CSV table of C-alpha atoms in Angstrom, one decimal:
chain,number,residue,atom,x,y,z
A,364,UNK,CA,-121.7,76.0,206.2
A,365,UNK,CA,-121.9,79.0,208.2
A,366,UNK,CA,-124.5,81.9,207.1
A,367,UNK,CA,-123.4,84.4,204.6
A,368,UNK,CA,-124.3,87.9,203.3
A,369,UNK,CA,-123.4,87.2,199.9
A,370,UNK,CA,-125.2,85.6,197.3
A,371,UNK,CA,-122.7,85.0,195.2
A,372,UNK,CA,-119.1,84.6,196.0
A,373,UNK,CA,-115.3,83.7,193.7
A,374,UNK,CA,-112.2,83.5,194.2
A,375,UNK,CA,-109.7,83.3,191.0
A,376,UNK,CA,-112.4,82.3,188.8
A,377,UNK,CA,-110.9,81.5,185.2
A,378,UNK,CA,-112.1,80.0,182.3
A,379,UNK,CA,-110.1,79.3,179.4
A,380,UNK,CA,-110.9,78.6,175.8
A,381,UNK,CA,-107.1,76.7,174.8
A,382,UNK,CA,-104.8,79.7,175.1
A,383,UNK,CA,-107.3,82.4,175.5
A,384,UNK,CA,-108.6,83.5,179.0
A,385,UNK,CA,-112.3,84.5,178.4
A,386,UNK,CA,-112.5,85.4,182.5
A,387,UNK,CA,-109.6,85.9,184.1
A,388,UNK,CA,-108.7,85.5,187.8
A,389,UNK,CA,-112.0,86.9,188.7
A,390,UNK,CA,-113.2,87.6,192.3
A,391,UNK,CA,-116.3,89.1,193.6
A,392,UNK,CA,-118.6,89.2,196.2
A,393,UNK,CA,-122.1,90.1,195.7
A,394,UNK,CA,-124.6,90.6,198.2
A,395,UNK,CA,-127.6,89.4,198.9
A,396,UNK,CA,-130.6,91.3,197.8
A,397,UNK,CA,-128.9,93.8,195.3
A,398,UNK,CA,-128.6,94.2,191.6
A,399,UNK,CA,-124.9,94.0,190.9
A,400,UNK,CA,-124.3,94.7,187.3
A,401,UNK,CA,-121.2,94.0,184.5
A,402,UNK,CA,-120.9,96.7,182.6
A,403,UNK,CA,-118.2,96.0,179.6
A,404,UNK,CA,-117.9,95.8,175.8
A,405,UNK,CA,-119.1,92.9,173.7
A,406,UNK,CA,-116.5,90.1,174.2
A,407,UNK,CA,-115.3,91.1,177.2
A,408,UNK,CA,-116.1,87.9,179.6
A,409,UNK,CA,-120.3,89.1,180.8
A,410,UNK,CA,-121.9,86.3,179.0
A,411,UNK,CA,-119.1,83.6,180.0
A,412,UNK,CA,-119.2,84.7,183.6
A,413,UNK,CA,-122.7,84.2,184.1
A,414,UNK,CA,-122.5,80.9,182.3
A,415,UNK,CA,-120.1,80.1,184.6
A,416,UNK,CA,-122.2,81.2,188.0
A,417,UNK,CA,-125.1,79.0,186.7
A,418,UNK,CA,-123.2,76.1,186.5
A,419,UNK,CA,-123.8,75.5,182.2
A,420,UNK,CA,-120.0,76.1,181.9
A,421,UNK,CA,-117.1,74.8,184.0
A,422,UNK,CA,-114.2,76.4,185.2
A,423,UNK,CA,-111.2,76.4,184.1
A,424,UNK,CA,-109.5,77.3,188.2
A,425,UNK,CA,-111.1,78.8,190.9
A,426,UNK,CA,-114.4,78.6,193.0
A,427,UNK,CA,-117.8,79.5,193.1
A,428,UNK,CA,-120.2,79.9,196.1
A,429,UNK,CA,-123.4,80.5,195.1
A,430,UNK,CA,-126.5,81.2,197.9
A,431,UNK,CA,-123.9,79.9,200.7
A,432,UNK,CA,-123.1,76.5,199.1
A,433,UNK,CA,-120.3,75.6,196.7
A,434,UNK,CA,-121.7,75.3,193.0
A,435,UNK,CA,-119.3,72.3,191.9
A,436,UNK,CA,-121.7,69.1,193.5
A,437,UNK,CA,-124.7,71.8,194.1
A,438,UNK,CA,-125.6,72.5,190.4
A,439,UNK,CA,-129.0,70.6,190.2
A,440,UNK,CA,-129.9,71.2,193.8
A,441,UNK,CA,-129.2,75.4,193.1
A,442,UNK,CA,-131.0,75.3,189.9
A,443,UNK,CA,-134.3,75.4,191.5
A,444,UNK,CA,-133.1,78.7,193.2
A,445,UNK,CA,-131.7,80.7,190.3
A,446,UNK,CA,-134.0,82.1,187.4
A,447,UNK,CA,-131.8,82.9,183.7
A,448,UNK,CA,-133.4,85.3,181.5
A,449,UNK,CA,-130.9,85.0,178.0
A,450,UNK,CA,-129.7,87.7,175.6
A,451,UNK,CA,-131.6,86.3,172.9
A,452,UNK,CA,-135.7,85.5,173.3
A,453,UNK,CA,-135.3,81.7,174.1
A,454,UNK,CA,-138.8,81.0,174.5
A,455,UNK,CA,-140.9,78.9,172.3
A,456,UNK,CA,-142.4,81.1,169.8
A,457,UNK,CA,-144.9,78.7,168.4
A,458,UNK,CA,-146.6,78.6,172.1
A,459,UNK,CA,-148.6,80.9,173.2
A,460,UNK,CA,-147.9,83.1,176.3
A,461,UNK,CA,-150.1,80.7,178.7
A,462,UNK,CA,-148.6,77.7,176.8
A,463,UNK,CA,-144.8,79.1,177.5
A,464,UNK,CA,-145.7,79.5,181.2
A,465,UNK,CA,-147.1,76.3,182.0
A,466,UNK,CA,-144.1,74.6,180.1
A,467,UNK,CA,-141.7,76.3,182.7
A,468,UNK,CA,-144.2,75.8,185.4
A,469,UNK,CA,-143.7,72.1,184.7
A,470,UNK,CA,-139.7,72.6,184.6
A,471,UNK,CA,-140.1,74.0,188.2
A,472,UNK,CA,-142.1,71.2,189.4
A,473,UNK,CA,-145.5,73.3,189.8
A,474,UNK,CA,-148.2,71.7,189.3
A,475,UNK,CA,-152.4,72.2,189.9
A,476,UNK,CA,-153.4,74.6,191.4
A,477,UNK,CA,-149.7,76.5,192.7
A,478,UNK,CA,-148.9,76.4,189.3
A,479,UNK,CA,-152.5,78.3,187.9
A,480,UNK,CA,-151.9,80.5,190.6
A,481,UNK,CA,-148.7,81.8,190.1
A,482,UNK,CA,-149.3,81.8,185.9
A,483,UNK,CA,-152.3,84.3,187.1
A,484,UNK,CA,-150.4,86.3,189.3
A,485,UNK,CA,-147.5,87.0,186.6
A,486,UNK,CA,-149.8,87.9,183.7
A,487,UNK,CA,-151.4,90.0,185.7
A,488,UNK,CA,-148.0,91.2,186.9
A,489,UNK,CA,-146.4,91.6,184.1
A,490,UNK,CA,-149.2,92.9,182.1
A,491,UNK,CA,-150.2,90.0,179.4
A,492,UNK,CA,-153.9,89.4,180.0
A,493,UNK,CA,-154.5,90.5,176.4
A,494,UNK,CA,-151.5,88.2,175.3
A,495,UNK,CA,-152.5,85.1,177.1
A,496,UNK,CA,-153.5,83.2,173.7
A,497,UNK,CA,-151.3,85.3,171.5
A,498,UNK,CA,-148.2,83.4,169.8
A,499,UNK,CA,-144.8,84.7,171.5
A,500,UNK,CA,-143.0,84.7,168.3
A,501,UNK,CA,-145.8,87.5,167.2
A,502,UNK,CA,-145.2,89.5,170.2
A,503,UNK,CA,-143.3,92.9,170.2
A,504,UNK,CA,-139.9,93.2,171.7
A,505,UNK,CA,-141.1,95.0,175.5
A,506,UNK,CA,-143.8,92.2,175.4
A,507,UNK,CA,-141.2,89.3,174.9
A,508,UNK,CA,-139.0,90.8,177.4
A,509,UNK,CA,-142.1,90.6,179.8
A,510,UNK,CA,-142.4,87.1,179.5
A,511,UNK,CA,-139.1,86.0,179.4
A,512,UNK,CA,-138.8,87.7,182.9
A,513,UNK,CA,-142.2,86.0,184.1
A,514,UNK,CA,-140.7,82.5,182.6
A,515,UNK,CA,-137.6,83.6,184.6
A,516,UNK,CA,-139.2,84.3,188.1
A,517,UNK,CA,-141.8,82.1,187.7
A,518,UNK,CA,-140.4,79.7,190.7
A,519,UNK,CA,-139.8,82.8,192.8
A,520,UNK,CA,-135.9,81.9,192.8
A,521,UNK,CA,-133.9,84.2,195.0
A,522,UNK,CA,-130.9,84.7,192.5
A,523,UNK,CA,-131.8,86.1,189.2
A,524,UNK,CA,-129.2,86.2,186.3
A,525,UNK,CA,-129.9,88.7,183.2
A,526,UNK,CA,-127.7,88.4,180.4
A,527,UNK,CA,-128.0,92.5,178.2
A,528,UNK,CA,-132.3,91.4,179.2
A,529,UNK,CA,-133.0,95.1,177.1
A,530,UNK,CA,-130.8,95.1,174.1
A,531,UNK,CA,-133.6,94.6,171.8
A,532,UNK,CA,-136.2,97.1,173.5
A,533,UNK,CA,-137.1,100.7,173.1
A,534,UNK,CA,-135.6,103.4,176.1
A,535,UNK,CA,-139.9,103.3,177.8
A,536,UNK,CA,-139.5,99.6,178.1
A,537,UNK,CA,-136.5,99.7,179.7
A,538,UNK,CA,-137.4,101.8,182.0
A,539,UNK,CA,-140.5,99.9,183.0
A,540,UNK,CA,-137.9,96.7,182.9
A,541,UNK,CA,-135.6,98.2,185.4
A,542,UNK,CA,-138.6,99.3,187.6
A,543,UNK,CA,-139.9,95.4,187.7
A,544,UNK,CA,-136.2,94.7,188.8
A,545,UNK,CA,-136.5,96.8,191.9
A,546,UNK,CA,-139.2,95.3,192.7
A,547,UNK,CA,-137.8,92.3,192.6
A,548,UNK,CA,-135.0,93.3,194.8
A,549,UNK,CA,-137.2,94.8,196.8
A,550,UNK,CA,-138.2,91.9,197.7
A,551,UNK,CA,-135.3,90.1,198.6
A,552,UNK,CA,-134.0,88.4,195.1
A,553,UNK,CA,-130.6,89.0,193.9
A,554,UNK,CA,-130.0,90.3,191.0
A,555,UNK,CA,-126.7,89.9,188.2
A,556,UNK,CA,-127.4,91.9,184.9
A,557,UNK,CA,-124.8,92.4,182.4
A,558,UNK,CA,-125.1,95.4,180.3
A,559,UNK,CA,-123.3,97.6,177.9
A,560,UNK,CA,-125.4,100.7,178.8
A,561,UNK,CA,-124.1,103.6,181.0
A,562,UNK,CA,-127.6,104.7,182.4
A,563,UNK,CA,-128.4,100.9,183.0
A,564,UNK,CA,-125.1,100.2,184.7
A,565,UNK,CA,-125.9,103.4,187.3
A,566,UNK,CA,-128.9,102.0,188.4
A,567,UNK,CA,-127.2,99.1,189.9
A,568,UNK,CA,-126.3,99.0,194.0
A,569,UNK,CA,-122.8,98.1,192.6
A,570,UNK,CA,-120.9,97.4,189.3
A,571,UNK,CA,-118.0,95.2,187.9
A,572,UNK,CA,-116.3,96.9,184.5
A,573,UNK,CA,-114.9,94.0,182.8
A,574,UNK,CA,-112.4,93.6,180.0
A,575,UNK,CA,-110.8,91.1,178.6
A,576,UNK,CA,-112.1,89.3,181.0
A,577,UNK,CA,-110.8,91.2,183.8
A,578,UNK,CA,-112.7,93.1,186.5
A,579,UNK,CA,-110.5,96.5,186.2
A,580,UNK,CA,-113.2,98.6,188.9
A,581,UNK,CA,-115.8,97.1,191.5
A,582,UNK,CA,-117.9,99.5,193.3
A,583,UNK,CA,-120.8,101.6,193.4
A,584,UNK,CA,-121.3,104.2,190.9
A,585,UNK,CA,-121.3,106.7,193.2
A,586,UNK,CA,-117.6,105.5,194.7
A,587,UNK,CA,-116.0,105.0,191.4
A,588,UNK,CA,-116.9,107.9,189.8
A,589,UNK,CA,-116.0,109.9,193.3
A,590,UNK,CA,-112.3,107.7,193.1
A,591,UNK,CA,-111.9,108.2,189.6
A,592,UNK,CA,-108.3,108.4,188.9
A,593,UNK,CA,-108.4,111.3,186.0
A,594,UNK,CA,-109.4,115.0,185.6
A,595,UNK,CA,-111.7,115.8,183.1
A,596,UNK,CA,-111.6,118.9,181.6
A,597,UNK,CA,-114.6,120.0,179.1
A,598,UNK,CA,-113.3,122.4,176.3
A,599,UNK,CA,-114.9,125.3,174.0
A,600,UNK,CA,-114.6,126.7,171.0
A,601,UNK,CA,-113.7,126.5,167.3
A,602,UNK,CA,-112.1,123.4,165.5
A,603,UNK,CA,-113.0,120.5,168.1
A,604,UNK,CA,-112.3,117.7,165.5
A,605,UNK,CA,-108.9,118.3,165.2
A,606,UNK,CA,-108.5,119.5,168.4
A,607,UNK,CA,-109.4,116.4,169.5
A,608,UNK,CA,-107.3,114.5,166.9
A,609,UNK,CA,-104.2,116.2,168.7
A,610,UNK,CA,-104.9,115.9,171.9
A,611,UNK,CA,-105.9,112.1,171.6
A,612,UNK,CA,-102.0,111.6,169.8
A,613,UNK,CA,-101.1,113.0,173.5
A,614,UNK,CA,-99.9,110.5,176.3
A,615,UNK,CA,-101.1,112.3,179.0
A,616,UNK,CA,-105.0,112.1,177.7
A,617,UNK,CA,-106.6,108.8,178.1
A,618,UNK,CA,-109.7,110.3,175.5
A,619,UNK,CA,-111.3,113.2,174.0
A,620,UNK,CA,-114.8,112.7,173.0
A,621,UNK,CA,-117.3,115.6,171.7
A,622,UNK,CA,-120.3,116.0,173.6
A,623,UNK,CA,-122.5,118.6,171.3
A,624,UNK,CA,-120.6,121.7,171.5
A,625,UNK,CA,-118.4,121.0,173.7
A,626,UNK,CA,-115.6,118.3,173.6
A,627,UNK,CA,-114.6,116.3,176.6
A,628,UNK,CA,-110.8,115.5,177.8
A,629,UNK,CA,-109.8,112.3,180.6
A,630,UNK,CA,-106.6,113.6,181.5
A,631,UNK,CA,-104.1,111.4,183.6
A,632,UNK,CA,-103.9,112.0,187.3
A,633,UNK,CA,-100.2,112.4,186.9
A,634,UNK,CA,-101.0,116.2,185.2
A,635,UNK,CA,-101.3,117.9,188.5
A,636,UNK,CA,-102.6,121.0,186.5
A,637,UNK,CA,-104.7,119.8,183.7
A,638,UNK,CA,-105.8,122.9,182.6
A,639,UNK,CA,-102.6,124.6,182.5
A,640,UNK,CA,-101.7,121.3,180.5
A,641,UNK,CA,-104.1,121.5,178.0
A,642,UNK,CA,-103.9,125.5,177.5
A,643,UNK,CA,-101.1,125.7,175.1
A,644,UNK,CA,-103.1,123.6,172.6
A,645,UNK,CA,-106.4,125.0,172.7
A,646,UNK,CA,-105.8,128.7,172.7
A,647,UNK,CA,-108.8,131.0,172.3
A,648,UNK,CA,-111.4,128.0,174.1
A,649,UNK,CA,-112.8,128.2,177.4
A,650,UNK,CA,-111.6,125.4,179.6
A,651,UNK,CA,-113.9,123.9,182.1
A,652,UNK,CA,-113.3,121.5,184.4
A,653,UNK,CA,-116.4,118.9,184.9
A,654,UNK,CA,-118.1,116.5,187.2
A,655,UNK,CA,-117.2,112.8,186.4
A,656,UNK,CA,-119.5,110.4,184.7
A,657,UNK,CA,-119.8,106.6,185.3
A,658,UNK,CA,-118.8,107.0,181.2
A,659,UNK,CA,-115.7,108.3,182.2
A,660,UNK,CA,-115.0,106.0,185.0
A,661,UNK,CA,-115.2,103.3,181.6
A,662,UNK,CA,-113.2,104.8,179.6
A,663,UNK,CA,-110.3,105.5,182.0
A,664,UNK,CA,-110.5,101.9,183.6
A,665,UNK,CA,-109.9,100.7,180.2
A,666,UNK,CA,-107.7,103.3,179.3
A,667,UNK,CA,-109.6,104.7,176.6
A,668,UNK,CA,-109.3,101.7,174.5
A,669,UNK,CA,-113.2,101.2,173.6
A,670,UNK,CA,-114.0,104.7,172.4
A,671,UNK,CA,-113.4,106.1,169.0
């Protein structure tokens, strides 16, 4: 099979659950040695998908290449390649840290002396020295995540798949988290993370906003907010709930959402002039017009239908 710069590659991948289409025609290309993240609501396909590139879930139509081979035939063989950290801690928390990662060190086939060496290398890496003979399940969250991501990477696999890996940690161990990541890519591994966080999702070289299954923008952060297909216009003043209450009944606004003191409009590209639009409603505000946000790239790929 001839080279290839992606490391991950479908074409009209589906999966259906009887009538219900949990990924939907999806296509992407994903290349090698970035972090490409889906960003989207609970339910809307992240957690399938992934199951899906792993090869724990088959689908329903389409294809999947993963590291330049087809995954249908290729599962076993590509397993030793791809790391999976879960949503939920799936270690075994009546191990202890060093018991965890020799258990996946077996897994992986490492043995003797590769094996003590590469346990050493991630403690130290990851910063567990102190937690060696501690019992996971008495670890905090950031320390869990940790290990999970050691267990994960522990083989040195060059794809890495990360389903929400920070939904249970505080905003300083995230951070940390994501600077591991670049590391990692760095490095050379690629990277999938799924993730309902906006500041998460614009750390990634590129994104996929999924819903219902369905990829509605692919791109960098930077190029979808520059192509976002809405004005937003940022309003002043007095009475912003029920401003906002009117204007959301409009539809030429995709959402209204208050931001402090100030409350901020998506208005449809179709309003050549939004703020000649919007000044017969808010009379005695100032209207400003803004910068978009990846936020707002969200809300209008969704139209607005996962904000209250």
């Amino acid at each position: 099979m001839p080279e290839t710069s992606y490391a991950i590659e479908t074409e009209n991948l589906t999966r259906r659950f009887g009538d219900y289409a949990a990924v939907n025609q999806l296509n992407l290309q994903i290349t090698k040695g970035s972090i490409y993240g889906f960003l989207g609501p609970n339910g809307c396909g992240k957690s399938t998908t992934i199951r899906l590139l792993t090869g724990l879930l088959a689908p329903t139509e389409g294809s999947i290449s993963v590291l330049g081979q087809p995954l249908h035939g290729n599962e076993e063989k590509l397993k030793q390649r791809i790391g999976y950290m879960t949503q939920k801690f799936s270690l075994y928390e009546n191990l202890t840290v060093a018991e965890n990662l020799r258990f996946v060190s077996a897994v992986y086939g490492l043995t003797g002396r590769r094996s003590r060496q590469r346990i050493d290398e991630l403690i130290t890496l990851y910063e567990l020295k102190k937690q060696q003979k501690q019992l996971a399940g008495s670890m905090s969250g950031g320390q869990k995540q940790r290990l999970a991501l050691a267990c994960a990477t522990l083989h040195s696999p060059d794809l890495l798949f990360l389903d929400e890996p920070t939904s249970a940690v505080d905003p300083e161990n995230r951070r940390e988290f994501w600077e591991r990541l670049f590391d990692l890519s760095d490095s050379g591994t690629t990277i999938l993370v799924s993730t309902h966080y906006m500041d998460e999702a614009e750390r990634c070289h590129q994104i996929g906003i999924l819903e219902n299954g369905i990829k509605r923008a692919d791109g960098s952060p930077a190029e979808l907010m520059e192509q976002l297909g809405s004005s937003i216009i940022e309003i002043e003043g007095h009475g912003l709930r029920q401003l906002k209450q009117t204007l959301t009944a409009l539809p030429e606004v995709i959402s209204a959402a208050q931001i402090g003191s100030r409350l901020r409009v998506l208005v449809k590209q179709s309003i050549v002039n939004p703020v000649a639009f919007l000044q017969p409603m808010t009379e005695g505000c100032q209207l400003i017009p803004a910068r978009p946000s990846l936020e707002d790239v969200f809300v209008a790929s969704t139209g607005g239908r996962h904000v209250g």
